[in-house]
Amino acid sequence: MDIKERINELKARKNAVILAHYYTPFEVQAVADYVGDSFYLARIAKSSSADIIVFCGVKFIVESAKILNPDKKVLMPDVTADCPMAHMADLKKIKEMREKYPDLAVVCYINSTAELKCHSDVCVTSSNAVKIVKSLPNKNIFFIPDKNLGRFVAEQVPEKNVLLNDGFCPVHAAVSKNEVLDAKKKYPDAKVLSHPECEKEILDISDFIGSTSDIISFASNSEAERFIICTEDGIEFELGTSMKDKSFLFPATRPCCKDMKLNTLEKLLYVLETEENEITVDDEIRERALLPLEKMLELGRSK
Ligand code: 13P
Ligand code: SF4
């Protein structure tokens, strides 16, 4: 049996399901039962009837799956896969902001630690942040941890006072404007599609801004045939397999998240075999972090 056959045999025998983010290696996405962006994967994790969830992503996404599914065994191929941005907010600042603005809603991008979620009112992902912030009754919003997504949301919801935090995604923030303009010079017909975690100077020269799944839908529904993609390069697997007649280019320095890429096929097989790398969340943290996650699922339901 080759590695894929062994994964499929173990999956069936153990009633396990494999979830993978669009940024994981191509071969991992190819064996996964569900591939998607953070919001889609959170919803799948919540509704899964499998006994074991093997989640190929980074710690904050996998932790969220465990918080939503306390009775399931949730495994991670590599427990060191962590998102640096998830740690880029602090509790002291949240406390100060709450004191300064009594009506404050702390809106927490799902790319954050469970501890930060415990101190937040609602979670969001890049695919539902605008909709959820719009639906909140609060005027003052403290958006943590990503300043770039926060600024993008603020522009879409001018009726709110969105206060920004200083966090950022090192992968998206490194996308170079000159490299995007070079690609555009070479292919003037190409549409620039960007993730809102990119810096403002990239969003300002983009034809479309959206989450990974929104980028895929936009490309699929567009008349254009060529696209310059400003997000993590794992998305190329879905773009390339579902739209063979279109071409997808990346800036010369391809955005690549080394943490997402820690999810290899070999490690996936290993955790399915051994059931090691189980993710646990302390009960008190789980109960508190569940509230903003459930609120997100409720407010984001119609999408
Ligand atoms: P989405 O999956 O919401 O597009 O977020 C991108 C991301 O950086 C996940 O790590
Ligand atoms: Fe974190 Fe950025 Fe990697 Fe997503 S792409 S996991 S936000 S470092």
Short mmCIF file of C-alpha atoms and ligand atoms in Angstrom, two decimals:
data_model
loop_
_atom_site.label_atom_id
_atom_site.label_comp_id
_atom_site.label_asym_id
_atom_site.label_seq_id
_atom_site.Cartn_x
_atom_site.Cartn_y
_atom_site.Cartn_z
CA MET A 1 0.00 0.00 0.00
CA ASP A 2 1.27 3.49 -0.73
CA ILE A 3 1.00 6.34 1.78
CA LYS A 4 -2.35 7.62 0.45
CA GLU A 5 -3.90 4.13 0.55
CA ARG A 6 -2.67 3.67 4.15
CA ILE A 7 -4.19 7.04 5.14
CA ASN A 8 -7.51 6.11 3.51
CA GLU A 9 -7.58 2.67 5.15
CA LEU A 10 -6.89 4.09 8.63
CA LYS A 11 -9.41 6.86 8.12
CA ALA A 12 -12.19 4.38 7.31
CA ARG A 13 -11.23 1.96 10.09
CA LYS A 14 -11.09 4.66 12.80
CA ASN A 15 -14.03 6.78 11.57
CA ALA A 16 -11.66 9.72 11.18
CA VAL A 17 -12.08 12.80 9.03
CA ILE A 18 -9.28 14.93 7.57
CA LEU A 19 -9.71 18.69 7.39
CA ALA A 20 -7.12 20.86 5.64
CA HIS A 21 -6.67 24.59 5.09
CA TYR A 22 -6.05 25.87 1.55
CA TYR A 23 -2.50 26.83 2.61
CA THR A 24 -1.34 23.28 3.43
CA PRO A 25 0.85 21.31 0.95
CA PHE A 26 -0.90 20.17 -2.25
CA GLU A 27 -0.60 16.46 -1.45
CA VAL A 28 -2.30 17.01 1.94
CA GLN A 29 -5.19 18.90 0.35
CA ALA A 30 -5.50 16.03 -2.16
CA VAL A 31 -6.17 13.41 0.58
CA ALA A 32 -8.33 15.62 2.82
CA ASP A 33 -12.09 15.09 3.12
CA TYR A 34 -12.70 18.81 3.46
CA VAL A 35 -10.47 21.66 2.27
CA GLY A 36 -11.39 25.26 2.91
CA ASP A 37 -10.84 28.57 4.60
CA SER A 38 -10.97 29.09 8.36
CA PHE A 39 -14.72 29.77 8.57
CA TYR A 40 -15.72 26.80 6.43
CA LEU A 41 -13.45 24.48 8.42
CA ALA A 42 -14.83 25.75 11.76
CA ARG A 43 -18.36 24.99 10.56
CA ILE A 44 -17.38 21.51 9.32
CA ALA A 45 -15.61 20.76 12.61
CA LYS A 46 -18.75 21.78 14.50
CA SER A 47 -21.04 19.50 12.47
CA SER A 48 -18.73 16.49 12.08
CA SER A 49 -19.92 13.06 13.21
CA ALA A 50 -16.44 11.47 13.02
CA ASP A 51 -14.77 10.08 16.17
CA ILE A 52 -11.41 11.57 15.24
CA ILE A 53 -10.73 14.88 13.48
CA VAL A 54 -7.24 15.21 11.99
CA PHE A 55 -6.86 18.90 11.38
CA CYS A 56 -4.11 20.07 9.02
CA GLY A 57 -3.69 23.74 9.82
CA VAL A 58 -2.09 25.80 12.56
CA LYS A 59 -2.70 25.75 16.28
CA PHE A 60 -5.42 28.45 16.51
CA ILE A 61 -7.64 26.72 13.91
CA VAL A 62 -7.19 23.30 15.48
CA GLU A 63 -7.77 24.64 18.99
CA SER A 64 -11.01 26.24 17.75
CA ALA A 65 -12.14 22.85 16.40
CA LYS A 66 -11.48 21.29 19.82
CA ILE A 67 -13.35 24.10 21.62
CA LEU A 68 -16.35 23.50 19.34
CA ASN A 69 -16.02 19.71 19.70
CA PRO A 70 -14.94 18.88 23.27
CA ASP A 71 -15.91 15.20 23.03
CA LYS A 72 -13.97 14.47 19.86
CA LYS A 73 -10.37 13.47 19.57
CA VAL A 74 -8.71 16.28 17.60
CA LEU A 75 -5.23 15.54 16.26
CA MET A 76 -2.64 17.77 14.62
CA PRO A 77 0.04 16.36 12.29
CA ASP A 78 2.58 18.81 13.76
CA VAL A 79 1.87 20.52 17.09
CA THR A 80 4.55 23.14 16.47
CA ALA A 81 2.56 24.64 13.55
CA ASP A 82 1.61 27.97 15.11
CA CYS A 83 0.54 31.31 13.66
CA PRO A 84 2.77 34.18 14.85
CA MET A 85 -0.08 36.66 14.44
CA ALA A 86 -2.27 34.66 16.87
CA HIS A 87 -0.12 36.01 19.73
CA MET A 88 0.04 39.66 18.60
CA ALA A 89 -2.47 41.19 21.02
CA ASP A 90 -2.31 41.59 24.75
CA LEU A 91 -4.76 41.35 27.62
CA LYS A 92 -3.57 44.56 29.26
CA LYS A 93 -4.44 46.56 26.12
CA ILE A 94 -7.88 44.91 25.92
CA LYS A 95 -8.53 45.88 29.55
CA GLU A 96 -7.42 49.49 28.92
CA MET A 97 -9.67 49.75 25.86
CA ARG A 98 -12.67 48.38 27.78
CA GLU A 99 -12.11 51.02 30.49
CA LYS A 100 -11.79 53.81 27.93
CA TYR A 101 -14.84 52.80 25.83
CA PRO A 102 -17.66 51.40 28.02
CA ASP A 103 -19.70 50.17 25.02
CA LEU A 104 -16.69 48.44 23.42
CA ALA A 105 -17.01 45.16 21.49
CA VAL A 106 -13.74 43.24 21.24
CA VAL A 107 -13.82 41.54 17.84
CA CYS A 108 -11.27 38.79 17.60
CA TYR A 109 -10.03 37.40 14.29
CA ILE A 110 -10.09 33.61 14.63
CA ASN A 111 -6.30 33.73 14.02
CA SER A 112 -5.72 34.22 17.78
CA THR A 113 -4.91 32.17 20.87
CA ALA A 114 -7.73 30.63 22.94
CA GLU A 115 -6.74 32.98 25.77
CA LEU A 116 -7.37 36.06 23.60
CA LYS A 117 -10.74 34.60 22.54
CA CYS A 118 -11.69 34.31 26.24
CA HIS A 119 -11.45 38.10 26.52
CA SER A 120 -13.37 38.83 23.31
CA ASP A 121 -17.05 39.36 22.51
CA VAL A 122 -17.16 37.73 19.10
CA CYS A 123 -14.79 35.94 16.72
CA VAL A 124 -14.65 36.58 12.98
CA THR A 125 -12.80 35.16 10.00
CA SER A 126 -11.75 37.04 6.89
CA SER A 127 -14.89 35.78 5.11
CA ASN A 128 -17.41 37.11 7.63
CA ALA A 129 -15.66 40.00 9.47
CA VAL A 130 -17.44 42.83 7.61
CA LYS A 131 -20.85 41.22 7.97
CA ILE A 132 -20.41 40.50 11.69
CA VAL A 133 -18.98 43.93 12.62
CA LYS A 134 -21.88 45.55 10.72
CA SER A 135 -24.40 43.49 12.68
CA LEU A 136 -23.08 44.46 16.14
CA PRO A 137 -25.02 47.09 18.14
CA ASN A 138 -21.76 48.61 19.51
CA LYS A 139 -20.31 51.78 17.99
CA ASN A 140 -16.77 51.21 19.30
CA ILE A 141 -14.99 48.10 18.07
CA PHE A 142 -11.51 46.95 19.11
CA PHE A 143 -10.35 44.65 16.32
CA ILE A 144 -7.59 42.19 17.33
CA PRO A 145 -5.00 41.00 16.38
CA ASP A 146 -4.66 41.90 12.64
CA LYS A 147 -4.35 45.62 11.84
CA ASN A 148 -4.65 44.99 8.10
CA LEU A 149 -7.93 43.05 8.23
CA GLY A 150 -9.11 45.54 10.90
CA ARG A 151 -8.41 48.52 8.61
CA PHE A 152 -10.13 46.78 5.68
CA VAL A 153 -13.21 46.16 7.87
CA ALA A 154 -13.15 49.77 9.11
CA GLU A 155 -13.28 51.02 5.51
CA GLN A 156 -16.29 48.79 4.73
CA VAL A 157 -18.17 49.77 7.90
CA PRO A 158 -17.66 53.56 8.18
CA GLU A 159 -20.52 53.91 10.65
CA LYS A 160 -18.39 52.19 13.34
CA ASN A 161 -15.35 53.47 15.20
CA VAL A 162 -12.93 50.58 14.58
CA LEU A 163 -9.86 50.79 16.80
CA LEU A 164 -6.85 48.92 15.45
CA ASN A 165 -4.32 46.70 17.19
CA ASP A 166 -0.74 46.31 16.03
CA GLY A 167 -0.66 42.66 14.86
CA PHE A 168 -0.07 41.44 11.32
CA CYS A 169 0.48 38.27 9.31
CA PRO A 170 4.18 38.15 8.36
CA VAL A 171 3.36 36.16 5.20
CA HIS A 172 0.75 38.53 3.75
CA ALA A 173 2.46 41.70 5.05
CA ALA A 174 5.58 40.71 3.06
CA VAL A 175 3.82 40.79 -0.33
CA SER A 176 5.77 43.36 -2.33
CA LYS A 177 4.02 46.13 -4.24
CA ASN A 178 6.86 46.28 -6.78
CA GLU A 179 6.54 42.57 -7.48
CA VAL A 180 2.78 42.88 -7.98
CA LEU A 181 3.32 45.84 -10.33
CA ASP A 182 6.03 43.87 -12.23
CA ALA A 183 3.59 40.99 -12.77
CA LYS A 184 0.89 43.46 -13.85
CA LYS A 185 3.31 45.09 -16.35
CA LYS A 186 4.01 41.69 -17.87
CA TYR A 187 0.33 40.71 -17.99
CA PRO A 188 -1.77 43.92 -18.08
CA ASP A 189 -4.96 41.87 -18.58
CA ALA A 190 -4.47 40.00 -15.27
CA LYS A 191 -6.76 40.81 -12.33
CA VAL A 192 -5.10 41.28 -8.93
CA LEU A 193 -6.89 39.28 -6.20
CA SER A 194 -5.72 39.89 -2.62
CA HIS A 195 -6.34 38.68 0.91
CA PRO A 196 -7.24 41.47 3.38
CA GLU A 197 -4.26 40.46 5.57
CA CYS A 198 -2.07 42.22 2.94
CA GLU A 199 -0.88 45.79 3.54
CA LYS A 200 -3.03 48.74 2.36
CA GLU A 201 -0.65 49.51 -0.55
CA ILE A 202 -1.42 46.05 -1.99
CA LEU A 203 -5.18 46.31 -1.39
CA ASP A 204 -5.16 49.73 -3.11
CA ILE A 205 -3.89 48.18 -6.38
CA SER A 206 -6.17 45.12 -6.20
CA ASP A 207 -9.23 44.37 -8.33
CA PHE A 208 -10.75 42.17 -5.64
CA ILE A 209 -10.16 41.70 -1.90
CA GLY A 210 -11.45 38.65 -0.02
CA SER A 211 -10.78 35.55 2.03
CA THR A 212 -9.18 32.52 0.39
CA SER A 213 -12.56 31.03 -0.52
CA ASP A 214 -13.83 34.41 -1.77
CA ILE A 215 -10.75 34.67 -4.02
CA ILE A 216 -11.50 31.22 -5.45
CA SER A 217 -15.17 32.11 -6.09
CA PHE A 218 -14.24 35.44 -7.66
CA ALA A 219 -11.78 33.78 -10.08
CA SER A 220 -14.32 31.11 -10.93
CA ASN A 221 -17.10 33.60 -11.72
CA SER A 222 -14.87 36.12 -13.51
CA GLU A 223 -14.66 36.50 -17.30
CA ALA A 224 -10.91 37.18 -16.93
CA GLU A 225 -8.47 34.39 -17.77
CA ARG A 226 -5.40 35.47 -15.85
CA PHE A 227 -5.00 36.43 -12.21
CA ILE A 228 -2.20 37.68 -9.93
CA ILE A 229 -2.83 36.09 -6.53
CA CYS A 230 -1.74 37.93 -3.37
CA THR A 231 -2.22 35.28 -0.74
CA GLU A 232 -0.47 32.12 0.45
CA ASP A 233 0.58 29.91 -2.46
CA GLY A 234 -1.16 26.71 -1.24
CA ILE A 235 -4.35 28.19 -2.75
CA GLU A 236 -2.86 27.34 -6.18
CA PHE A 237 -3.90 23.69 -5.71
CA GLU A 238 -7.63 24.51 -5.65
CA LEU A 239 -7.34 27.27 -8.27
CA GLY A 240 -5.36 25.04 -10.64
CA THR A 241 -7.48 21.91 -10.24
CA SER A 242 -10.88 23.59 -10.40
CA MET A 243 -10.06 26.09 -13.19
CA LYS A 244 -7.76 24.42 -15.69
CA ASP A 245 -8.59 26.96 -18.41
CA LYS A 246 -7.37 29.96 -16.37
CA SER A 247 -3.86 30.96 -15.29
CA PHE A 248 -2.74 32.01 -11.85
CA LEU A 249 0.45 33.93 -11.13
CA PHE A 250 2.04 34.91 -7.83
CA PRO A 251 4.36 37.81 -6.99
CA ALA A 252 8.02 36.76 -7.67
CA THR A 253 8.51 36.03 -3.94
CA ARG A 254 5.69 33.53 -3.52
CA PRO A 255 3.87 34.08 -0.21
CA CYS A 256 4.47 30.87 1.75
CA CYS A 257 3.46 30.13 5.35
CA LYS A 258 6.11 27.81 6.79
CA ASP A 259 3.80 26.80 9.63
CA MET A 260 0.99 25.64 7.32
CA LYS A 261 3.61 23.72 5.32
CA LEU A 262 4.63 21.71 8.42
CA ASN A 263 1.58 19.53 7.71
CA THR A 264 3.22 16.81 5.61
CA LEU A 265 1.63 13.59 4.35
CA GLU A 266 4.08 11.52 6.45
CA LYS A 267 3.11 13.33 9.67
CA LEU A 268 -0.57 12.99 8.78
CA LEU A 269 -0.14 9.22 8.42
CA TYR A 270 1.83 9.06 11.68
CA VAL A 271 -0.90 10.74 13.79
CA LEU A 272 -3.62 8.62 12.20
CA GLU A 273 -1.62 5.50 13.11
CA THR A 274 -0.55 6.47 16.63
CA GLU A 275 -3.28 8.97 17.62
CA GLU A 276 -0.52 11.12 19.09
CA ASN A 277 -0.54 14.95 19.02
CA GLU A 278 -3.99 15.22 20.54
CA ILE A 279 -5.01 18.83 21.19
CA THR A 280 -6.53 19.59 24.58
CA VAL A 281 -7.93 22.83 25.95
CA ASP A 282 -8.33 23.58 29.64
CA ASP A 283 -12.05 23.40 30.66
CA GLU A 284 -12.31 26.96 31.94
CA ILE A 285 -10.63 28.40 28.84
CA ARG A 286 -12.78 26.21 26.61
CA GLU A 287 -16.03 27.40 28.17
CA ARG A 288 -15.09 31.07 27.85
CA ALA A 289 -13.58 30.83 24.34
CA LEU A 290 -16.64 28.91 23.11
CA LEU A 291 -18.93 31.95 23.55
CA PRO A 292 -17.32 34.24 20.92
CA LEU A 293 -16.86 31.29 18.54
CA GLU A 294 -20.53 30.31 18.83
CA LYS A 295 -21.56 33.91 18.39
CA MET A 296 -19.54 33.99 15.16
CA LEU A 297 -21.24 30.83 13.87
CA GLU A 298 -24.65 32.29 14.74
CA LEU A 299 -24.03 35.76 13.20
CA GLY A 300 -22.20 34.34 10.17
CA ARG A 301 -24.76 31.61 9.50
CA SER A 302 -26.35 33.00 6.39
CA LYS A 303 -23.04 33.04 4.45
P1 13P B 1 -8.86 32.56 5.76
O1 13P B 1 -8.78 31.10 5.84
O2 13P B 1 -9.98 33.08 6.59
O3 13P B 1 -8.87 33.10 4.38
O4 13P B 1 -7.56 33.15 6.52
C1 13P B 1 -6.33 33.11 6.02
C2 13P B 1 -5.29 32.72 6.99
O5 13P B 1 -4.30 33.36 7.13
C3 13P B 1 -5.45 31.50 7.75
O6 13P B 1 -4.30 31.28 8.38
FE1 SF4 B 2 -0.75 32.95 10.42
FE2 SF4 B 2 -0.28 34.26 8.18
FE3 SF4 B 2 0.39 31.68 8.36
FE4 SF4 B 2 -2.19 32.40 8.25
S1 SF4 B 2 -0.66 32.67 6.65
S2 SF4 B 2 -1.27 30.92 9.64
S3 SF4 B 2 -2.16 34.34 9.38
S4 SF4 B 2 1.27 33.36 9.54
#
